[in-house]
Short mmCIF file of C-alpha atoms in Angstrom, two decimals:
data_model
loop_
_atom_site.label_atom_id
_atom_site.label_comp_id
_atom_site.label_asym_id
_atom_site.label_seq_id
_atom_site.Cartn_x
_atom_site.Cartn_y
_atom_site.Cartn_z
CA UNK A 1 78.10 108.32 181.35
CA UNK A 2 75.12 110.39 182.45
CA UNK A 3 74.28 112.12 179.16
CA UNK A 4 71.72 109.39 178.45
CA UNK A 5 69.13 107.80 180.75
CA UNK A 6 69.57 104.02 180.91
CA UNK A 7 68.10 102.96 184.22
CA UNK A 8 67.55 103.97 187.80
CA UNK A 9 67.21 101.95 190.98
CA UNK A 10 65.40 103.69 193.85
CA UNK A 11 66.07 101.78 197.06
CA UNK A 12 64.10 102.41 200.23
CA UNK A 13 64.03 100.89 203.67
CA UNK A 14 64.46 101.66 207.34
CA UNK A 15 67.61 101.93 209.44
CA UNK A 16 67.36 100.87 213.07
CA UNK A 17 70.00 101.73 215.64
CA UNK A 18 70.87 98.41 217.28
CA UNK A 19 73.06 100.25 219.78
CA UNK A 20 73.20 103.91 220.75
CA UNK A 21 74.46 106.05 217.90
CA UNK A 22 76.55 109.22 217.62
CA UNK A 23 77.00 111.08 214.36
CA UNK A 24 78.82 114.24 215.32
CA UNK A 25 78.26 117.83 214.25
CA UNK A 26 80.20 120.96 215.07
CA UNK A 27 78.40 123.19 217.56
CA UNK A 28 77.70 126.45 215.75
CA UNK A 29 76.66 128.52 218.76
CA UNK A 30 77.97 128.06 222.26
CA UNK A 31 75.20 127.37 224.77
CA UNK A 32 76.12 127.30 228.48
CA UNK A 33 75.61 123.82 229.82
CA UNK A 34 75.17 122.41 226.33
CA UNK A 35 76.85 119.23 225.13
CA UNK A 36 80.13 119.88 223.34
CA UNK A 37 79.72 116.78 221.14
CA UNK A 38 76.18 117.18 219.76
CA UNK A 39 74.43 114.85 217.34
CA UNK A 40 73.87 116.04 213.77
CA UNK A 41 70.46 117.76 213.55
CA UNK A 42 68.10 119.12 210.92
CA UNK A 43 66.52 122.60 211.02
CA UNK A 44 63.84 121.35 213.43
CA UNK A 45 66.47 120.16 215.90
CA UNK A 46 65.79 116.47 215.25
CA UNK A 47 68.57 113.94 214.63
CA UNK A 48 69.46 112.94 211.09
CA UNK A 49 72.15 110.71 209.67
CA UNK A 50 73.87 112.55 206.80
CA UNK A 51 73.98 110.65 203.54
CA UNK A 52 77.71 111.36 203.39
CA UNK A 53 78.22 109.42 206.64
CA UNK A 54 76.33 106.41 205.32
CA UNK A 55 78.06 106.56 201.95
CA UNK A 56 81.52 106.78 203.51
CA UNK A 57 80.86 103.80 205.76
CA UNK A 58 79.50 101.76 202.84
CA UNK A 59 82.49 102.58 200.65
CA UNK A 60 84.93 101.62 203.42
CA UNK A 61 83.17 98.28 203.89
CA UNK A 62 83.23 97.57 200.16
CA UNK A 63 86.96 98.30 200.02
CA UNK A 64 87.53 95.78 202.82
CA UNK A 65 85.24 93.20 201.23
CA UNK A 66 86.83 93.37 197.78
CA UNK A 67 90.36 93.35 199.21
CA UNK A 68 89.64 89.90 200.66
CA UNK A 69 90.26 86.78 198.59
CA UNK A 70 86.78 85.39 199.24
CA UNK A 71 85.10 88.69 198.32
CA UNK A 72 86.97 88.95 195.02
CA UNK A 73 86.33 85.29 194.23
CA UNK A 74 82.60 85.57 194.95
CA UNK A 75 82.25 88.65 192.74
CA UNK A 76 84.13 86.90 189.93
CA UNK A 77 81.95 83.78 190.21
CA UNK A 78 78.75 85.82 190.11
CA UNK A 79 79.62 88.42 187.48
CA UNK A 80 82.94 87.59 185.81
CA UNK A 81 84.43 90.85 187.07
CA UNK A 82 88.11 90.43 187.94
CA UNK A 83 89.61 93.92 187.80
CA UNK A 84 91.48 95.00 190.93
CA UNK A 85 90.48 97.87 193.18
CA UNK A 86 92.47 101.01 193.78
CA UNK A 87 93.63 102.73 196.96
CA UNK A 88 94.75 106.21 197.96
CA UNK A 89 98.37 105.47 197.11
CA UNK A 90 97.50 104.00 193.70
CA UNK A 91 94.20 105.43 192.39
CA UNK A 92 92.74 103.77 189.33
CA UNK A 93 92.32 107.15 187.62
CA UNK A 94 95.48 109.09 188.43
CA UNK A 95 95.56 112.46 186.68
CA UNK A 96 99.21 112.98 187.62
CA UNK A 97 100.47 109.73 186.12
CA UNK A 98 97.96 108.91 183.39
CA UNK A 99 98.88 111.05 180.39
CA UNK A 100 95.91 109.77 178.36
CA UNK A 101 93.48 110.78 181.09
CA UNK A 102 95.12 114.19 181.43
CA UNK A 103 94.77 114.70 177.68
CA UNK A 104 91.09 113.73 177.71
CA UNK A 105 90.29 116.06 180.61
CA UNK A 106 91.80 118.98 178.69
CA UNK A 107 89.95 118.13 175.48
CA UNK A 108 87.18 120.68 174.73
CA UNK A 109 85.94 119.07 171.53
CA UNK A 110 82.33 118.25 170.73
CA UNK A 111 82.74 114.58 171.62
CA UNK A 112 85.14 115.12 174.54
CA UNK A 113 82.71 113.89 177.20
CA UNK A 114 81.97 110.70 175.29
CA UNK A 115 85.68 109.96 174.84
CA UNK A 116 86.30 110.49 178.56
CA UNK A 117 83.30 108.33 179.50
CA UNK A 118 84.43 105.53 177.18
CA UNK A 119 87.91 105.65 178.67
CA UNK A 120 86.74 105.58 182.29
CA UNK A 121 83.68 103.33 181.96
CA UNK A 122 84.89 100.99 179.23
CA UNK A 123 83.79 97.37 178.87
CA UNK A 124 83.86 95.22 181.98
CA UNK A 125 87.42 94.55 183.18
CA UNK A 126 88.76 97.08 180.68
CA UNK A 127 87.55 100.50 181.87
CA UNK A 128 89.92 102.84 183.64
CA UNK A 129 87.84 102.93 186.84
CA UNK A 130 87.65 100.10 189.35
CA UNK A 131 84.23 98.94 190.52
CA UNK A 132 84.38 101.03 193.70
CA UNK A 133 85.12 104.28 191.85
CA UNK A 134 82.44 103.47 189.27
CA UNK A 135 79.84 103.29 192.04
CA UNK A 136 81.10 105.87 194.55
CA UNK A 137 82.91 108.31 192.27
CA UNK A 138 86.51 109.46 192.00
CA UNK A 139 88.48 112.67 191.53
CA UNK A 140 87.52 112.73 187.86
CA UNK A 141 84.13 111.01 187.76
CA UNK A 142 80.73 111.46 189.38
CA UNK A 143 79.22 108.78 191.59
CA UNK A 144 76.51 106.47 190.32
CA UNK A 145 75.22 105.85 193.85
CA UNK A 146 73.74 108.66 195.93
CA UNK A 147 72.54 108.29 199.52
CA UNK A 148 69.88 110.59 200.96
CA UNK A 149 70.04 112.01 204.49
CA UNK A 150 68.23 109.65 206.86
CA UNK A 151 65.63 111.38 209.01
CA UNK A 152 63.45 109.92 211.75
CA UNK A 153 60.87 107.56 210.28
CA UNK A 154 58.48 107.15 213.22
CA UNK A 155 57.93 108.07 216.87
CA UNK A 156 60.78 105.97 218.32
CA UNK A 157 62.61 109.13 219.42
CA UNK A 158 60.07 110.21 222.01
CA UNK A 159 62.54 110.22 224.92
CA UNK A 160 65.08 112.43 223.13
CA UNK A 161 68.87 112.35 223.20
CA UNK A 162 70.99 110.55 225.75
CA UNK A 163 74.23 111.95 227.16
CA UNK A 164 77.24 109.66 227.51
CA UNK A 165 80.04 110.88 229.77
CA UNK A 166 83.69 109.90 229.53
CA UNK A 167 87.21 110.91 230.40
CA UNK A 168 90.39 111.01 228.32
CA UNK A 169 92.96 108.33 229.16
CA UNK A 170 96.70 108.77 229.15
CA UNK A 171 97.77 105.80 227.00
CA UNK A 172 101.26 105.73 228.49
CA UNK A 173 100.14 105.57 232.12
CA UNK A 174 96.69 104.05 231.66
CA UNK A 175 95.13 106.68 233.92
CA UNK A 176 92.60 109.42 233.31
CA UNK A 177 93.76 112.90 232.31
CA UNK A 178 92.80 115.51 234.90
CA UNK A 179 90.17 118.07 233.86
CA UNK A 180 89.53 116.31 230.58
CA UNK A 181 86.01 114.98 231.01
CA UNK A 182 83.76 115.02 227.94
CA UNK A 183 80.13 114.38 227.12
CA UNK A 184 78.67 112.99 223.91
CA UNK A 185 75.11 113.22 222.64
CA UNK A 186 73.66 109.99 221.26
CA UNK A 187 70.35 108.70 220.02
CA UNK A 188 69.20 105.62 221.96
CA UNK A 189 69.04 102.12 220.57
CA UNK A 190 65.95 101.16 218.55
CA UNK A 191 65.62 104.60 216.98
CA UNK A 192 64.27 104.29 213.44
CA UNK A 193 65.53 106.32 210.47
CA UNK A 194 64.43 106.35 206.84
CA UNK A 195 66.79 105.02 204.19
CA UNK A 196 66.82 106.03 200.54
CA UNK A 197 69.50 105.47 197.91
CA UNK A 198 69.50 106.01 194.15
CA UNK A 199 71.69 104.11 191.69
CA UNK A 200 71.94 105.60 188.19
CA UNK A 201 72.81 103.87 184.90
CA UNK A 202 74.12 100.74 186.59
CA UNK A 203 75.27 97.64 184.78
CA UNK A 204 74.65 94.15 186.16
CA UNK A 205 77.96 94.01 188.05
CA UNK A 206 77.41 97.36 189.76
CA UNK A 207 73.91 96.33 190.83
CA UNK A 208 75.22 93.05 192.25
CA UNK A 209 77.84 94.96 194.26
CA UNK A 210 75.25 97.41 195.62
CA UNK A 211 73.07 94.45 196.66
CA UNK A 212 76.06 93.09 198.58
CA UNK A 213 76.32 96.40 200.42
CA UNK A 214 72.61 96.40 201.23
CA UNK A 215 72.91 92.82 202.51
CA UNK A 216 75.80 93.91 204.74
CA UNK A 217 73.56 96.67 206.13
CA UNK A 218 70.81 94.12 206.77
CA UNK A 219 73.26 91.92 208.67
CA UNK A 220 74.53 94.82 210.78
CA UNK A 221 78.06 94.60 209.37
CA UNK A 222 78.42 98.32 208.62
CA UNK A 223 78.82 100.65 211.59
CA UNK A 224 78.54 104.41 211.38
CA UNK A 225 79.39 107.46 213.45
CA UNK A 226 81.84 107.90 216.30
CA UNK A 227 82.84 105.90 219.37
CA UNK A 228 82.44 102.57 217.59
CA UNK A 229 85.16 101.02 219.74
CA UNK A 230 82.99 101.84 222.76
CA UNK A 231 80.03 99.90 221.43
CA UNK A 232 78.21 102.63 219.51
CA UNK A 233 77.28 102.84 215.86
CA UNK A 234 75.65 99.47 215.08
CA UNK A 235 72.73 99.77 212.66
CA UNK A 236 70.56 97.42 210.61
CA UNK A 237 68.60 97.90 207.41
CA UNK A 238 65.10 96.39 207.38
CA UNK A 239 62.24 96.23 204.88
CA UNK A 240 64.56 96.99 201.95
CA UNK A 241 62.81 97.27 198.58
CA UNK A 242 63.44 99.00 195.29
CA UNK A 243 61.90 100.40 192.12
CA UNK A 244 63.50 99.70 188.76
CA UNK A 245 62.98 102.35 186.10
CA UNK A 246 64.32 102.10 182.55
CA UNK A 247 63.45 103.23 179.04
CA UNK A 248 60.44 100.93 178.96
CA UNK A 249 58.59 102.37 181.94
CA UNK A 250 59.99 105.86 182.53
CA UNK A 251 56.98 107.45 180.82
CA UNK A 252 54.67 105.61 183.22
CA UNK A 253 56.82 106.70 186.15
CA UNK A 254 56.71 110.36 185.12
CA UNK A 255 52.94 110.07 184.64
CA UNK A 256 52.83 108.96 188.31
CA UNK A 257 51.52 105.52 187.45
CA UNK A 258 52.26 102.82 189.99
CA UNK A 259 55.58 101.19 189.13
CA UNK A 260 55.63 99.24 192.37
CA UNK A 261 58.46 98.23 194.68
CA UNK A 262 60.23 94.87 194.67
CA UNK A 263 61.57 93.26 197.83
CA UNK A 264 65.33 93.20 197.70
CA UNK A 265 65.67 89.44 198.16
CA UNK A 266 63.32 88.64 195.26
CA UNK A 267 64.51 87.70 191.79
CA UNK A 268 65.24 91.05 190.23
CA UNK A 269 66.59 93.13 187.39
CA UNK A 270 70.25 92.95 186.52
CA UNK A 271 71.05 96.33 185.04
CA UNK A 272 72.24 96.96 181.50
#
């Protein structure tokens, strides 16, 4: 699927923390008095949101959306796509149960990759992969969508981290557990992070689905990080725009000519 360049969408915008936000990281070195639940940092000690955290939250939302009747119906009305989606119990590309897939993965012939790609990414509603695995990847296929780590985009982090204290609760008794106080490091609300995603070799259906995800981010429907049940983790995407690169303009792009960005809500390209 990736042996030939077809198109690329480069999507950029800004993520704003609507509420305080905690994306956890293991503490590598113990520091006396330090917070035991630190925020994920870059080498300079500044907060970043890992692309893996964003991608996982986006995939989970898409699974929920396309498991609903209205979500499936809307996608069918807009694109004609009506293939079901898989789950952990029944993956769409199951190496253990799919003898044809197992055979293709073992094939070392000259055209083995093309045969595997045709089998997984066949015509709409016929390929072995569901729309979610096409976009986000599976155990036997690479992802078409990649999400960059989101670093601070301006000076909205001037006041630094906040510390939220809490205690563990015994769920049977409804009382706090003695000597089990904890502290969590969060970035305050209205902290701004960069957002960048890249979608490779997408067809029109895949692009429509990614736009749905970006719209959900704009509406604040996708939460990230920990302690979401305590009111943390709400984010919003603003100023979303994208570049569309294909065989017609890739030479201009590589020559650093101005391709220009398109606002996401404008009439736009539809993939291959």
